[in-house]
Amino acid sequence: MQADDIGFGLFELAAMFDWVLADGFIAQLSSAAFWAAVGKIMVANIVLSGDNAVVIALACHNLPDKYRRRAIFLGSLGAIVLRIAFCAVIGLLLGVPYLKLVGGLLLLWIGIKLVSEEEGEGDIKAHASLWAAISTIIIADAVMSLDNAIAIAAAAKGNFTLIVTGLLISIPIIMMGATLISKALDRLPWLALVGAGLIGWIAGEVIAGDGRTDQVDAAGKLVEVVKPGSLAAWLDATIPHAEMVCAALGTGLVIVIGIVLARRNGKQAEKA
């Protein structure tokens, strides 16, 4: 991590707290333009949160009803808090080497775990523990929220009042989406395999994007930048359509390994 990355990240972290104490904070809340911008952030966050809603639903849908709602709320809240934190320290995070590679591998593990537990649910209750479900959600959200945070920060033009207000208001909408998906999983269990495959696809994209970032240019637009010598640069030079290939490979790995593990666990349970 370079010194300028650290300095930029610390500057952003300080800015997150400055907005709370700023003299114009109350004035912003009474501005029509402010709420129009909040709506823009909400729409961006809702569009970007579809993947998060799938993870939340997959992790929670086998919980008892009294725990399911609590897990969905805490998982949705955790996703928003992480996104706010990432928006604050995005400069620091972008300087961490192999961050996306590690995150993508974690996401692959989560997808495989969800498939193996879902396919073997006759013997294994997926996330019987409330906190096990929430921890799965938080880890997956941490991986998936990095790129989303860049887009949200760009849409807000660095205004943390906008970021925090827009993201917090989005919580009920994300909860509603996760609840609807969870109910669909109750009626159509095979959708769990599709959802886990989507997690594998995202994991492959994250891994292929290690060293590839979206940055805001002088005009305020997002521009893709690939760091020389990074994994993304090597994959782009070696494999045609590398991101799509890695995404498809991630989907296949999650489904195949997950089903194999589920069957192995089932046989072990029968012997026991």
PDB file of C-alpha atoms in Angstrom:
ATOM      1  CA  MET A   1       0.000   0.000   0.000  1.00  0.00           C
ATOM      2  CA  GLN A   2       1.475   3.351  -1.033  1.00  0.00           C
ATOM      3  CA  ALA A   3       1.701   6.405   1.208  1.00  0.00           C
ATOM      4  CA  ASP A   4      -0.579   8.469  -1.040  1.00  0.00           C
ATOM      5  CA  ASP A   5      -3.270   5.739  -0.848  1.00  0.00           C
ATOM      6  CA  ILE A   6      -3.080   5.851   2.958  1.00  0.00           C
ATOM      7  CA  GLY A   7      -3.215   9.637   3.005  1.00  0.00           C
ATOM      8  CA  PHE A   8      -6.201   9.706   0.665  1.00  0.00           C
ATOM      9  CA  GLY A   9      -8.015   7.076   2.725  1.00  0.00           C
ATOM     10  CA  LEU A  10      -7.406   8.936   5.998  1.00  0.00           C
ATOM     11  CA  PHE A  11      -8.677  12.122   4.378  1.00  0.00           C
ATOM     12  CA  GLU A  12     -11.901  10.332   3.405  1.00  0.00           C
ATOM     13  CA  LEU A  13     -12.266   8.885   6.911  1.00  0.00           C
ATOM     14  CA  ALA A  14     -11.960  12.356   8.426  1.00  0.00           C
ATOM     15  CA  ALA A  15     -14.500  13.687   5.947  1.00  0.00           C
ATOM     16  CA  MET A  16     -17.039  11.097   7.125  1.00  0.00           C
ATOM     17  CA  PHE A  17     -17.041  12.663  10.584  1.00  0.00           C
ATOM     18  CA  ASP A  18     -16.882  16.246   9.337  1.00  0.00           C
ATOM     19  CA  TRP A  19     -20.332  16.001   7.752  1.00  0.00           C
ATOM     20  CA  VAL A  20     -21.901  15.301  11.170  1.00  0.00           C
ATOM     21  CA  LEU A  21     -20.496  18.505  12.661  1.00  0.00           C
ATOM     22  CA  ALA A  22     -20.840  20.685   9.573  1.00  0.00           C
ATOM     23  CA  ASP A  23     -22.839  23.911  10.007  1.00  0.00           C
ATOM     24  CA  GLY A  24     -24.794  23.215   6.824  1.00  0.00           C
ATOM     25  CA  PHE A  25     -26.062  19.764   7.829  1.00  0.00           C
ATOM     26  CA  ILE A  26     -29.547  20.883   8.931  1.00  0.00           C
ATOM     27  CA  ALA A  27     -29.811  23.190   5.933  1.00  0.00           C
ATOM     28  CA  GLN A  28     -29.136  20.268   3.617  1.00  0.00           C
ATOM     29  CA  LEU A  29     -31.961  18.263   5.179  1.00  0.00           C
ATOM     30  CA  SER A  30     -34.434  21.050   4.349  1.00  0.00           C
ATOM     31  CA  SER A  31     -33.322  21.339   0.724  1.00  0.00           C
ATOM     32  CA  ALA A  32     -35.406  19.868  -2.108  1.00  0.00           C
ATOM     33  CA  ALA A  33     -32.237  19.328  -4.148  1.00  0.00           C
ATOM     34  CA  PHE A  34     -30.796  17.319  -1.258  1.00  0.00           C
ATOM     35  CA  TRP A  35     -33.744  14.917  -1.182  1.00  0.00           C
ATOM     36  CA  ALA A  36     -33.677  14.575  -4.964  1.00  0.00           C
ATOM     37  CA  ALA A  37     -30.032  13.531  -4.643  1.00  0.00           C
ATOM     38  CA  VAL A  38     -30.960  11.141  -1.811  1.00  0.00           C
ATOM     39  CA  GLY A  39     -33.473   9.524  -4.153  1.00  0.00           C
ATOM     40  CA  LYS A  40     -30.702   9.057  -6.720  1.00  0.00           C
ATOM     41  CA  ILE A  41     -28.509   7.337  -4.108  1.00  0.00           C
ATOM     42  CA  MET A  42     -31.421   5.123  -3.032  1.00  0.00           C
ATOM     43  CA  VAL A  43     -32.115   3.997  -6.598  1.00  0.00           C
ATOM     44  CA  ALA A  44     -28.420   3.271  -7.183  1.00  0.00           C
ATOM     45  CA  ASN A  45     -28.191   1.317  -3.929  1.00  0.00           C
ATOM     46  CA  ILE A  46     -31.346  -0.706  -4.631  1.00  0.00           C
ATOM     47  CA  VAL A  47     -30.083  -1.644  -8.104  1.00  0.00           C
ATOM     48  CA  LEU A  48     -26.690  -2.596  -6.652  1.00  0.00           C
ATOM     49  CA  SER A  49     -28.218  -4.523  -3.728  1.00  0.00           C
ATOM     50  CA  GLY A  50     -29.954  -7.274  -5.697  1.00  0.00           C
ATOM     51  CA  ASP A  51     -27.032  -9.646  -5.098  1.00  0.00           C
ATOM     52  CA  ASN A  52     -27.009  -8.789  -1.397  1.00  0.00           C
ATOM     53  CA  ALA A  53     -30.727  -9.566  -1.120  1.00  0.00           C
ATOM     54  CA  VAL A  54     -30.123 -13.005  -2.663  1.00  0.00           C
ATOM     55  CA  VAL A  55     -27.375 -13.787  -0.124  1.00  0.00           C
ATOM     56  CA  ILE A  56     -29.529 -12.586   2.776  1.00  0.00           C
ATOM     57  CA  ALA A  57     -32.465 -14.713   1.621  1.00  0.00           C
ATOM     58  CA  LEU A  58     -30.335 -17.833   1.071  1.00  0.00           C
ATOM     59  CA  ALA A  59     -28.727 -17.533   4.490  1.00  0.00           C
ATOM     60  CA  CYS A  60     -32.016 -16.951   6.311  1.00  0.00           C
ATOM     61  CA  HIS A  61     -34.779 -18.895   4.597  1.00  0.00           C
ATOM     62  CA  ASN A  62     -34.342 -22.097   6.632  1.00  0.00           C
ATOM     63  CA  LEU A  63     -34.398 -20.273   9.951  1.00  0.00           C
ATOM     64  CA  PRO A  64     -37.557 -20.404  12.101  1.00  0.00           C
ATOM     65  CA  ASP A  65     -39.867 -17.465  11.321  1.00  0.00           C
ATOM     66  CA  LYS A  66     -39.149 -15.741  14.631  1.00  0.00           C
ATOM     67  CA  TYR A  67     -35.426 -15.660  13.788  1.00  0.00           C
ATOM     68  CA  ARG A  68     -35.745 -15.138  10.046  1.00  0.00           C
ATOM     69  CA  ARG A  69     -37.091 -11.584  10.278  1.00  0.00           C
ATOM     70  CA  ARG A  70     -34.430 -10.657  12.807  1.00  0.00           C
ATOM     71  CA  ALA A  71     -31.661 -12.084  10.617  1.00  0.00           C
ATOM     72  CA  ILE A  72     -32.992 -10.283   7.531  1.00  0.00           C
ATOM     73  CA  PHE A  73     -33.101  -6.974   9.423  1.00  0.00           C
ATOM     74  CA  LEU A  74     -29.630  -7.353  10.942  1.00  0.00           C
ATOM     75  CA  GLY A  75     -28.191  -8.601   7.643  1.00  0.00           C
ATOM     76  CA  SER A  76     -29.696  -5.665   5.721  1.00  0.00           C
ATOM     77  CA  LEU A  77     -28.466  -3.222   8.352  1.00  0.00           C
ATOM     78  CA  GLY A  78     -24.999  -4.782   8.235  1.00  0.00           C
ATOM     79  CA  ALA A  79     -24.904  -4.443   4.441  1.00  0.00           C
ATOM     80  CA  ILE A  80     -25.715  -0.735   4.644  1.00  0.00           C
ATOM     81  CA  VAL A  81     -23.248  -0.041   7.467  1.00  0.00           C
ATOM     82  CA  LEU A  82     -20.489  -1.805   5.518  1.00  0.00           C
ATOM     83  CA  ARG A  83     -21.294   0.200   2.414  1.00  0.00           C
ATOM     84  CA  ILE A  84     -21.131   3.472   4.348  1.00  0.00           C
ATOM     85  CA  ALA A  85     -17.809   2.445   5.912  1.00  0.00           C
ATOM     86  CA  PHE A  86     -16.386   1.438   2.520  1.00  0.00           C
ATOM     87  CA  CYS A  87     -17.456   4.771   1.018  1.00  0.00           C
ATOM     88  CA  ALA A  88     -15.506   6.475   3.810  1.00  0.00           C
ATOM     89  CA  VAL A  89     -12.247   4.549   3.399  1.00  0.00           C
ATOM     90  CA  ILE A  90     -12.360   3.538  -0.255  1.00  0.00           C
ATOM     91  CA  GLY A  91      -8.925   5.098  -0.856  1.00  0.00           C
ATOM     92  CA  LEU A  92      -7.370   2.842   1.780  1.00  0.00           C
ATOM     93  CA  LEU A  93      -9.128  -0.276   0.518  1.00  0.00           C
ATOM     94  CA  LEU A  94      -8.100   0.236  -3.099  1.00  0.00           C
ATOM     95  CA  GLY A  95      -4.465   0.229  -1.986  1.00  0.00           C
ATOM     96  CA  VAL A  96      -4.646  -3.206  -0.336  1.00  0.00           C
ATOM     97  CA  PRO A  97      -2.988  -5.805  -2.639  1.00  0.00           C
ATOM     98  CA  TYR A  98      -4.956  -8.955  -3.536  1.00  0.00           C
ATOM     99  CA  LEU A  99      -7.995  -7.749  -1.570  1.00  0.00           C
ATOM    100  CA  LYS A 100     -10.431  -8.808  -4.288  1.00  0.00           C
ATOM    101  CA  LEU A 101      -8.697 -12.158  -4.771  1.00  0.00           C
ATOM    102  CA  VAL A 102      -9.110 -13.021  -1.092  1.00  0.00           C
ATOM    103  CA  GLY A 103     -12.657 -11.667  -1.072  1.00  0.00           C
ATOM    104  CA  GLY A 104     -13.602 -13.682  -4.154  1.00  0.00           C
ATOM    105  CA  LEU A 105     -12.245 -16.886  -2.611  1.00  0.00           C
ATOM    106  CA  LEU A 106     -14.283 -16.187   0.544  1.00  0.00           C
ATOM    107  CA  LEU A 107     -17.370 -15.700  -1.608  1.00  0.00           C
ATOM    108  CA  LEU A 108     -16.717 -19.020  -3.372  1.00  0.00           C
ATOM    109  CA  TRP A 109     -16.522 -20.714   0.022  1.00  0.00           C
ATOM    110  CA  ILE A 110     -19.824 -19.133   1.086  1.00  0.00           C
ATOM    111  CA  GLY A 111     -21.535 -20.279  -2.124  1.00  0.00           C
ATOM    112  CA  ILE A 112     -20.225 -23.841  -1.759  1.00  0.00           C
ATOM    113  CA  LYS A 113     -21.295 -23.887   1.895  1.00  0.00           C
ATOM    114  CA  LEU A 114     -24.807 -22.730   1.032  1.00  0.00           C
ATOM    115  CA  VAL A 115     -25.185 -25.368  -1.704  1.00  0.00           C
ATOM    116  CA  SER A 116     -23.851 -28.209   0.445  1.00  0.00           C
ATOM    117  CA  GLU A 117     -26.198 -27.328   3.298  1.00  0.00           C
ATOM    118  CA  GLU A 118     -29.192 -26.731   1.030  1.00  0.00           C
ATOM    119  CA  GLU A 119     -28.798 -29.962  -0.924  1.00  0.00           C
ATOM    120  CA  GLY A 120     -28.318 -31.921   2.270  1.00  0.00           C
ATOM    121  CA  GLU A 121     -30.977 -30.163   4.312  1.00  0.00           C
ATOM    122  CA  GLY A 122     -32.656 -33.417   5.193  1.00  0.00           C
ATOM    123  CA  ASP A 123     -29.792 -33.974   7.616  1.00  0.00           C
ATOM    124  CA  ILE A 124     -28.279 -30.515   7.956  1.00  0.00           C
ATOM    125  CA  LYS A 125     -30.360 -27.457   8.798  1.00  0.00           C
ATOM    126  CA  ALA A 126     -28.923 -24.491   6.884  1.00  0.00           C
ATOM    127  CA  HIS A 127     -27.880 -21.884   9.405  1.00  0.00           C
ATOM    128  CA  ALA A 128     -29.846 -23.262  12.357  1.00  0.00           C
ATOM    129  CA  SER A 129     -28.075 -20.560  14.361  1.00  0.00           C
ATOM    130  CA  LEU A 130     -29.193 -16.972  13.926  1.00  0.00           C
ATOM    131  CA  TRP A 131     -25.662 -15.651  14.338  1.00  0.00           C
ATOM    132  CA  ALA A 132     -24.241 -18.164  11.863  1.00  0.00           C
ATOM    133  CA  ALA A 133     -26.635 -16.774   9.245  1.00  0.00           C
ATOM    134  CA  ILE A 134     -25.772 -13.180  10.107  1.00  0.00           C
ATOM    135  CA  SER A 135     -22.020 -13.850   9.965  1.00  0.00           C
ATOM    136  CA  THR A 136     -22.434 -15.409   6.503  1.00  0.00           C
ATOM    137  CA  ILE A 137     -24.364 -12.341   5.350  1.00  0.00           C
ATOM    138  CA  ILE A 138     -21.792  -9.904   6.741  1.00  0.00           C
ATOM    139  CA  ILE A 139     -18.829 -11.688   5.112  1.00  0.00           C
ATOM    140  CA  ALA A 140     -20.569 -11.895   1.731  1.00  0.00           C
ATOM    141  CA  ASP A 141     -21.702  -8.267   1.930  1.00  0.00           C
ATOM    142  CA  ALA A 142     -18.167  -7.157   2.772  1.00  0.00           C
ATOM    143  CA  VAL A 143     -16.909  -8.744  -0.446  1.00  0.00           C
ATOM    144  CA  MET A 144     -19.737  -7.538  -2.696  1.00  0.00           C
ATOM    145  CA  SER A 145     -19.977  -3.989  -1.335  1.00  0.00           C
ATOM    146  CA  LEU A 146     -16.499  -2.783  -2.365  1.00  0.00           C
ATOM    147  CA  ASP A 147     -17.250  -2.009  -6.011  1.00  0.00           C
ATOM    148  CA  ASN A 148     -20.765  -0.852  -5.103  1.00  0.00           C
ATOM    149  CA  ALA A 149     -19.300   1.680  -2.674  1.00  0.00           C
ATOM    150  CA  ILE A 150     -17.258   3.256  -5.472  1.00  0.00           C
ATOM    151  CA  ALA A 151     -20.379   3.775  -7.597  1.00  0.00           C
ATOM    152  CA  ILE A 152     -22.383   5.195  -4.673  1.00  0.00           C
ATOM    153  CA  ALA A 153     -19.583   7.563  -3.636  1.00  0.00           C
ATOM    154  CA  ALA A 154     -19.382   8.802  -7.225  1.00  0.00           C
ATOM    155  CA  ALA A 155     -23.158   9.341  -7.407  1.00  0.00           C
ATOM    156  CA  ALA A 156     -23.041  11.317  -4.138  1.00  0.00           C
ATOM    157  CA  LYS A 157     -19.976  13.292  -5.302  1.00  0.00           C
ATOM    158  CA  GLY A 158     -18.308  12.671  -1.943  1.00  0.00           C
ATOM    159  CA  ASN A 159     -21.177  14.146   0.134  1.00  0.00           C
ATOM    160  CA  PHE A 160     -21.405  11.864   3.187  1.00  0.00           C
ATOM    161  CA  THR A 161     -24.716  13.377   4.269  1.00  0.00           C
ATOM    162  CA  LEU A 162     -26.186  12.097   1.011  1.00  0.00           C
ATOM    163  CA  ILE A 163     -24.470   8.721   1.305  1.00  0.00           C
ATOM    164  CA  VAL A 164     -25.610   8.012   4.866  1.00  0.00           C
ATOM    165  CA  THR A 165     -29.169   9.324   4.439  1.00  0.00           C
ATOM    166  CA  GLY A 166     -29.786   7.555   1.145  1.00  0.00           C
ATOM    167  CA  LEU A 167     -28.349   4.233   2.292  1.00  0.00           C
ATOM    168  CA  LEU A 168     -30.175   4.193   5.637  1.00  0.00           C
ATOM    169  CA  ILE A 169     -33.521   4.898   3.965  1.00  0.00           C
ATOM    170  CA  SER A 170     -32.815   1.952   1.629  1.00  0.00           C
ATOM    171  CA  ILE A 171     -32.809  -0.597   4.493  1.00  0.00           C
ATOM    172  CA  PRO A 172     -36.577  -1.368   4.431  1.00  0.00           C
ATOM    173  CA  ILE A 173     -36.476  -1.855   0.658  1.00  0.00           C
ATOM    174  CA  ILE A 174     -33.568  -4.316   0.867  1.00  0.00           C
ATOM    175  CA  MET A 175     -35.408  -6.137   3.677  1.00  0.00           C
ATOM    176  CA  MET A 176     -38.516  -6.376   1.512  1.00  0.00           C
ATOM    177  CA  GLY A 177     -36.499  -7.803  -1.380  1.00  0.00           C
ATOM    178  CA  ALA A 178     -34.794 -10.388   0.841  1.00  0.00           C
ATOM    179  CA  THR A 179     -38.142 -11.377   2.378  1.00  0.00           C
ATOM    180  CA  LEU A 180     -39.766 -11.871  -1.038  1.00  0.00           C
ATOM    181  CA  ILE A 181     -36.833 -13.974  -2.262  1.00  0.00           C
ATOM    182  CA  SER A 182     -36.923 -16.030   0.944  1.00  0.00           C
ATOM    183  CA  LYS A 183     -40.634 -16.768   0.426  1.00  0.00           C
ATOM    184  CA  ALA A 184     -39.937 -17.748  -3.177  1.00  0.00           C
ATOM    185  CA  LEU A 185     -37.259 -20.164  -1.933  1.00  0.00           C
ATOM    186  CA  ASP A 186     -39.831 -21.764   0.382  1.00  0.00           C
ATOM    187  CA  ARG A 187     -42.101 -22.498  -2.592  1.00  0.00           C
ATOM    188  CA  LEU A 188     -39.388 -23.253  -5.153  1.00  0.00           C
ATOM    189  CA  PRO A 189     -36.388 -24.812  -3.331  1.00  0.00           C
ATOM    190  CA  TRP A 190     -34.454 -25.260  -6.588  1.00  0.00           C
ATOM    191  CA  LEU A 191     -34.040 -21.474  -6.728  1.00  0.00           C
ATOM    192  CA  ALA A 192     -31.482 -21.850  -3.923  1.00  0.00           C
ATOM    193  CA  LEU A 193     -29.159 -23.573  -6.390  1.00  0.00           C
ATOM    194  CA  VAL A 194     -29.651 -20.720  -8.865  1.00  0.00           C
ATOM    195  CA  GLY A 195     -28.901 -18.176  -6.135  1.00  0.00           C
ATOM    196  CA  ALA A 196     -25.759 -20.011  -5.048  1.00  0.00           C
ATOM    197  CA  GLY A 197     -24.680 -20.172  -8.690  1.00  0.00           C
ATOM    198  CA  LEU A 198     -25.114 -16.392  -8.860  1.00  0.00           C
ATOM    199  CA  ILE A 199     -22.846 -16.048  -5.821  1.00  0.00           C
ATOM    200  CA  GLY A 200     -20.250 -18.176  -7.638  1.00  0.00           C
ATOM    201  CA  TRP A 201     -20.569 -15.958 -10.721  1.00  0.00           C
ATOM    202  CA  ILE A 202     -19.993 -12.834  -8.624  1.00  0.00           C
ATOM    203  CA  ALA A 203     -17.029 -14.493  -6.886  1.00  0.00           C
ATOM    204  CA  GLY A 204     -15.419 -15.209 -10.262  1.00  0.00           C
ATOM    205  CA  GLU A 205     -15.938 -11.606 -11.353  1.00  0.00           C
ATOM    206  CA  VAL A 206     -14.439 -10.321  -8.101  1.00  0.00           C
ATOM    207  CA  ILE A 207     -11.347 -12.537  -8.486  1.00  0.00           C
ATOM    208  CA  ALA A 208     -10.896 -11.535 -12.139  1.00  0.00           C
ATOM    209  CA  GLY A 209     -11.178  -7.895 -11.072  1.00  0.00           C
ATOM    210  CA  ASP A 210      -8.258  -7.965  -8.619  1.00  0.00           C
ATOM    211  CA  GLY A 211      -6.265  -4.920  -9.671  1.00  0.00           C
ATOM    212  CA  ARG A 212      -9.154  -3.503 -11.699  1.00  0.00           C
ATOM    213  CA  THR A 213     -10.925  -0.510 -10.141  1.00  0.00           C
ATOM    214  CA  ASP A 214     -13.473   2.116 -11.092  1.00  0.00           C
ATOM    215  CA  GLN A 215     -12.192   5.582 -10.308  1.00  0.00           C
ATOM    216  CA  VAL A 216     -13.845   8.976 -10.585  1.00  0.00           C
ATOM    217  CA  ASP A 217     -12.216  11.244 -13.170  1.00  0.00           C
ATOM    218  CA  ALA A 218     -12.089  15.045 -13.174  1.00  0.00           C
ATOM    219  CA  ALA A 219     -15.501  15.179 -14.855  1.00  0.00           C
ATOM    220  CA  GLY A 220     -17.080  13.074 -12.103  1.00  0.00           C
ATOM    221  CA  LYS A 221     -17.475   9.989 -14.305  1.00  0.00           C
ATOM    222  CA  LEU A 222     -16.468   6.434 -13.406  1.00  0.00           C
ATOM    223  CA  VAL A 223     -13.456   5.231 -15.389  1.00  0.00           C
ATOM    224  CA  GLU A 224     -12.101   1.661 -15.303  1.00  0.00           C
ATOM    225  CA  VAL A 225      -8.410   1.448 -14.400  1.00  0.00           C
ATOM    226  CA  VAL A 226      -6.323  -1.753 -14.496  1.00  0.00           C
ATOM    227  CA  LYS A 227      -3.137  -1.733 -12.428  1.00  0.00           C
ATOM    228  CA  PRO A 228      -0.086  -2.969 -14.415  1.00  0.00           C
ATOM    229  CA  GLY A 229       1.232  -6.297 -13.125  1.00  0.00           C
ATOM    230  CA  SER A 230      -2.015  -7.110 -11.316  1.00  0.00           C
ATOM    231  CA  LEU A 231      -3.986 -10.352 -11.562  1.00  0.00           C
ATOM    232  CA  ALA A 232      -6.599  -8.588 -13.687  1.00  0.00           C
ATOM    233  CA  ALA A 233      -3.931  -7.357 -16.124  1.00  0.00           C
ATOM    234  CA  TRP A 234      -2.438 -10.868 -16.403  1.00  0.00           C
ATOM    235  CA  LEU A 235      -5.829 -12.506 -16.957  1.00  0.00           C
ATOM    236  CA  ASP A 236      -6.832  -9.932 -19.583  1.00  0.00           C
ATOM    237  CA  ALA A 237      -3.585 -10.581 -21.468  1.00  0.00           C
ATOM    238  CA  THR A 238      -3.833 -14.378 -21.158  1.00  0.00           C
ATOM    239  CA  ILE A 239      -7.507 -15.339 -21.460  1.00  0.00           C
ATOM    240  CA  PRO A 240     -10.009 -13.811 -23.912  1.00  0.00           C
ATOM    241  CA  HIS A 241     -13.063 -12.472 -22.047  1.00  0.00           C
ATOM    242  CA  ALA A 242     -11.299 -13.366 -18.794  1.00  0.00           C
ATOM    243  CA  GLU A 243     -13.935 -11.868 -16.496  1.00  0.00           C
ATOM    244  CA  MET A 244     -16.756 -13.891 -18.044  1.00  0.00           C
ATOM    245  CA  VAL A 245     -14.654 -17.075 -18.075  1.00  0.00           C
ATOM    246  CA  CYS A 246     -13.781 -16.669 -14.386  1.00  0.00           C
ATOM    247  CA  ALA A 247     -17.410 -15.935 -13.537  1.00  0.00           C
ATOM    248  CA  ALA A 248     -18.624 -19.076 -15.333  1.00  0.00           C
ATOM    249  CA  LEU A 249     -15.882 -21.107 -13.654  1.00  0.00           C
ATOM    250  CA  GLY A 250     -16.948 -19.734 -10.268  1.00  0.00           C
ATOM    251  CA  THR A 251     -20.553 -20.782 -10.889  1.00  0.00           C
ATOM    252  CA  GLY A 252     -19.492 -24.293 -11.892  1.00  0.00           C
ATOM    253  CA  LEU A 253     -17.196 -24.714  -8.897  1.00  0.00           C
ATOM    254  CA  VAL A 254     -19.842 -23.609  -6.404  1.00  0.00           C
ATOM    255  CA  ILE A 255     -22.542 -25.913  -7.772  1.00  0.00           C
ATOM    256  CA  VAL A 256     -20.393 -28.996  -8.425  1.00  0.00           C
ATOM    257  CA  ILE A 257     -18.318 -28.888  -5.226  1.00  0.00           C
ATOM    258  CA  GLY A 258     -21.374 -27.966  -3.162  1.00  0.00           C
ATOM    259  CA  ILE A 259     -23.399 -30.934  -4.451  1.00  0.00           C
ATOM    260  CA  VAL A 260     -20.458 -33.338  -4.008  1.00  0.00           C
ATOM    261  CA  LEU A 261     -19.990 -32.202  -0.398  1.00  0.00           C
ATOM    262  CA  ALA A 262     -23.723 -32.470   0.284  1.00  0.00           C
ATOM    263  CA  ARG A 263     -23.816 -36.073  -0.967  1.00  0.00           C
ATOM    264  CA  ARG A 264     -20.711 -36.981   1.010  1.00  0.00           C
ATOM    265  CA  ASN A 265     -22.192 -35.479   4.164  1.00  0.00           C
ATOM    266  CA  GLY A 266     -25.427 -37.342   3.509  1.00  0.00           C
ATOM    267  CA  LYS A 267     -23.633 -40.678   3.233  1.00  0.00           C
ATOM    268  CA  GLN A 268     -21.690 -39.996   6.421  1.00  0.00           C
ATOM    269  CA  ALA A 269     -24.938 -39.167   8.225  1.00  0.00           C
ATOM    270  CA  GLU A 270     -26.525 -42.432   7.027  1.00  0.00           C
ATOM    271  CA  LYS A 271     -23.568 -44.451   8.325  1.00  0.00           C
ATOM    272  CA  ALA A 272     -23.775 -42.693  11.676  1.00  0.00           C
TER     273      ALA A 272
END
